[in-house]
Amino acid sequence: MLTVSPERIQLPPGSTVTLHYQTWDDYETLLASRRDDAAIKIRFNAHTQQISLMAPMAGHGNRSRTLADLVTALLRHQNRDWHGFDPVTLKRLRQAGAEPDACFYIQNWQAVLGKERIDLSIDPPPDLAIEVDLTSSTELEVYQLLAVPEVWIYRQGQLNLYVLTESGYGDRPTSLTFPTVDVKALLPQYVERAWAAGSSVALREFEQYLQTLA
């Protein structure tokens, strides 16, 4: 059953729905009607007046979790502090709303400690947002409105890195968050390894690889 109404949202895994001519109030209503079903992701773009809803499949969840674990392992290996969220709703009032598969505060990690809600009118955006495009396509314009400095999009075994500039996002070969690590080439092999051999196996092998760099 597929249901999208102010009272209830029910989407089969792998399905996507786009609603046109929507307002910020419509977006807030759908967020409320979702209740505790955080598996359903909801995105809003005031420029296009569209609300997109997506119910991820198992492969989506595994790959996004693996990417987040790999980022965490990298940060820990580099002895850096961070604060991560998964899931989280990022909103800029009446402009945009998105729910990345994972996001990390690194430069400003202390600014969001203990916060149940992120308010981008007063809080900084996360330094890194991660999206896995398995059943739908990430809309970078939404993240531009939210002013997220770096967005990773994983699609069909490839990791694309987007860094925010004055003219919008540019596809870059290196990461702003990890400039000395070739994450674009390195991480996808461990993401797919996790899907084929198990999450713990892939993460353990990645951590062993990092030890060879020390």
XYZ file of C-alpha atoms in Angstrom:
214
model
C 0.000 0.000 0.000
C 1.207 3.486 -0.907
C -0.348 6.258 1.173
C 0.690 9.910 1.461
C -1.681 12.102 3.433
C -1.622 14.563 6.343
C -2.710 11.677 8.567
C -0.406 8.892 7.397
C 2.570 8.048 5.188
C 3.107 4.480 4.037
C 5.585 3.662 1.266
C 6.790 0.230 0.129
C 10.606 -0.170 0.292
C 12.257 1.176 -2.852
C 9.422 3.520 -3.773
C 9.670 7.272 -4.361
C 6.966 9.934 -4.560
C 7.285 13.540 -5.753
C 4.609 16.085 -4.856
C 4.417 19.296 -6.899
C 3.281 22.816 -5.955
C 3.995 22.243 -2.291
C 4.604 24.801 0.457
C 6.683 24.865 3.608
C 3.535 24.229 5.627
C 2.830 21.136 3.499
C 6.345 19.944 4.246
C 5.930 20.435 7.992
C 2.596 18.590 7.882
C 4.177 15.570 6.192
C 7.057 15.538 8.674
C 4.502 15.356 11.459
C 2.409 12.673 9.756
C 5.473 10.457 9.372
C 5.616 10.234 13.168
C 8.411 7.877 14.207
C 8.980 6.194 10.849
C 12.403 7.721 10.249
C 13.074 5.189 7.477
C 10.942 7.345 5.162
C 13.013 10.306 3.994
C 11.349 13.609 3.106
C 12.971 16.459 1.149
C 11.659 19.956 0.373
C 12.822 22.570 -2.146
C 11.041 25.921 -2.078
C 12.508 26.919 -5.470
C 10.893 24.002 -7.279
C 7.945 23.755 -4.862
C 8.493 20.019 -4.662
C 8.415 17.526 -1.813
C 10.142 14.200 -2.422
C 9.543 11.108 -0.320
C 11.608 7.934 -0.438
C 11.482 4.585 1.345
C 14.960 3.005 1.187
C 15.710 -0.650 0.532
C 18.078 -2.857 2.525
C 21.005 -2.250 0.152
C 20.609 1.473 0.660
C 20.726 1.192 4.428
C 23.727 -1.119 4.433
C 25.788 1.063 2.121
C 24.968 4.304 3.942
C 25.787 2.718 7.303
C 29.056 1.350 5.924
C 30.075 4.739 4.531
C 29.363 6.369 7.887
C 31.416 3.683 9.656
C 34.314 4.199 7.245
C 34.261 7.957 7.806
C 34.227 7.373 11.561
C 37.193 5.023 11.267
C 39.098 7.615 9.231
C 38.383 10.390 11.731
C 39.433 8.183 14.608
C 42.611 7.165 12.767
C 43.455 10.849 12.245
C 42.742 11.570 15.916
C 40.052 14.134 15.052
C 36.939 15.033 17.018
C 33.473 14.867 15.454
C 29.779 14.606 16.198
C 27.606 12.544 13.877
C 23.874 12.277 13.190
C 21.891 9.473 11.546
C 19.101 10.175 10.929
C 18.581 13.929 11.236
C 16.319 16.511 9.613
C 18.133 19.622 8.377
C 15.903 22.615 7.690
C 16.336 26.212 6.602
C 13.063 27.975 7.307
C 10.769 28.165 4.254
C 13.661 27.396 1.883
C 14.709 23.766 2.091
C 14.711 20.594 4.124
C 16.684 17.371 3.731
C 17.503 14.199 5.599
C 20.956 12.918 4.673
C 21.746 9.265 5.201
C 24.500 10.452 7.548
C 26.177 13.738 8.393
C 29.201 14.794 10.390
C 30.070 17.939 12.308
C 33.848 18.199 12.473
C 34.941 21.840 12.518
C 31.939 22.850 14.620
C 31.270 19.610 16.479
C 31.010 21.304 19.868
C 28.324 23.710 18.612
C 25.709 20.959 18.285
C 26.440 18.817 21.330
C 23.279 17.772 23.168
C 20.913 19.259 20.573
C 17.774 17.246 19.798
C 16.988 19.480 16.811
C 19.315 21.274 14.391
C 18.120 24.803 13.599
C 20.160 26.148 10.683
C 19.003 29.692 11.434
C 21.281 29.595 14.482
C 23.288 26.361 14.167
C 26.044 25.737 11.607
C 25.402 23.163 8.862
C 27.260 19.848 9.050
C 30.678 19.774 7.413
C 29.875 16.575 5.512
C 26.606 15.026 4.348
C 26.425 11.541 2.845
C 23.742 10.271 0.471
C 23.323 6.872 -1.190
C 21.382 7.055 -4.450
C 19.914 3.591 -4.854
C 16.221 4.324 -5.394
C 16.273 8.093 -5.958
C 18.632 10.920 -6.983
C 19.999 13.462 -4.533
C 19.051 17.053 -5.305
C 22.183 19.122 -4.715
C 20.258 22.393 -4.884
C 18.621 21.494 -1.581
C 22.024 21.072 0.073
C 23.169 24.336 -1.489
C 20.224 26.090 0.167
C 21.246 24.435 3.430
C 24.872 25.594 2.867
C 26.481 22.199 3.544
C 30.188 22.567 2.598
C 30.653 19.020 1.276
C 28.262 16.335 0.020
C 29.181 12.775 -0.885
C 26.860 10.847 -3.201
C 27.376 7.107 -3.580
C 25.813 5.678 -6.722
C 26.384 2.374 -8.569
C 29.682 1.612 -6.867
C 31.123 5.101 -7.338
C 31.648 7.870 -4.805
C 31.170 11.431 -6.087
C 32.524 14.321 -4.035
C 30.847 17.729 -4.206
C 32.320 20.838 -2.589
C 30.288 24.033 -2.227
C 31.609 27.179 -3.947
C 30.077 30.597 -4.625
C 28.664 29.280 -7.909
C 27.312 26.030 -6.453
C 28.678 22.529 -6.011
C 31.678 21.373 -7.979
C 32.530 17.710 -8.549
C 36.011 17.277 -7.065
C 38.581 14.464 -7.196
C 39.608 15.041 -3.572
C 37.635 15.562 -0.389
C 37.527 18.810 1.559
C 37.164 16.780 4.749
C 39.976 14.304 3.955
C 42.335 16.115 1.556
C 45.214 13.659 2.064
C 43.169 10.472 1.498
C 41.923 9.282 -1.886
C 38.468 8.446 -0.522
C 36.966 8.481 -4.022
C 39.015 5.424 -5.013
C 39.425 3.834 -1.582
C 36.011 3.734 0.079
C 33.774 2.160 -2.621
C 35.682 -1.137 -2.500
C 34.963 -1.434 1.230
C 31.321 -0.402 0.790
C 30.757 -3.214 -1.683
C 32.880 -5.576 0.386
C 30.507 -4.989 3.304
C 27.480 -5.827 1.157
C 29.072 -9.046 -0.114
C 31.035 -10.295 2.918
C 29.531 -8.516 5.924
C 29.808 -5.133 7.583
C 32.189 -6.259 10.329
C 34.518 -7.940 7.820
C 34.793 -4.843 5.640
C 35.292 -2.461 8.560
C 37.937 -4.701 10.123
C 39.826 -4.907 6.832
C 39.609 -1.129 6.412
C 40.975 -0.521 9.887
C 43.817 -2.958 9.170
C 44.576 -1.033 5.978
C 44.696 2.238 7.911
C 47.265 0.744 10.263
C 49.588 0.253 7.289
C 49.492 4.029 6.715
C 50.639 4.866 10.244
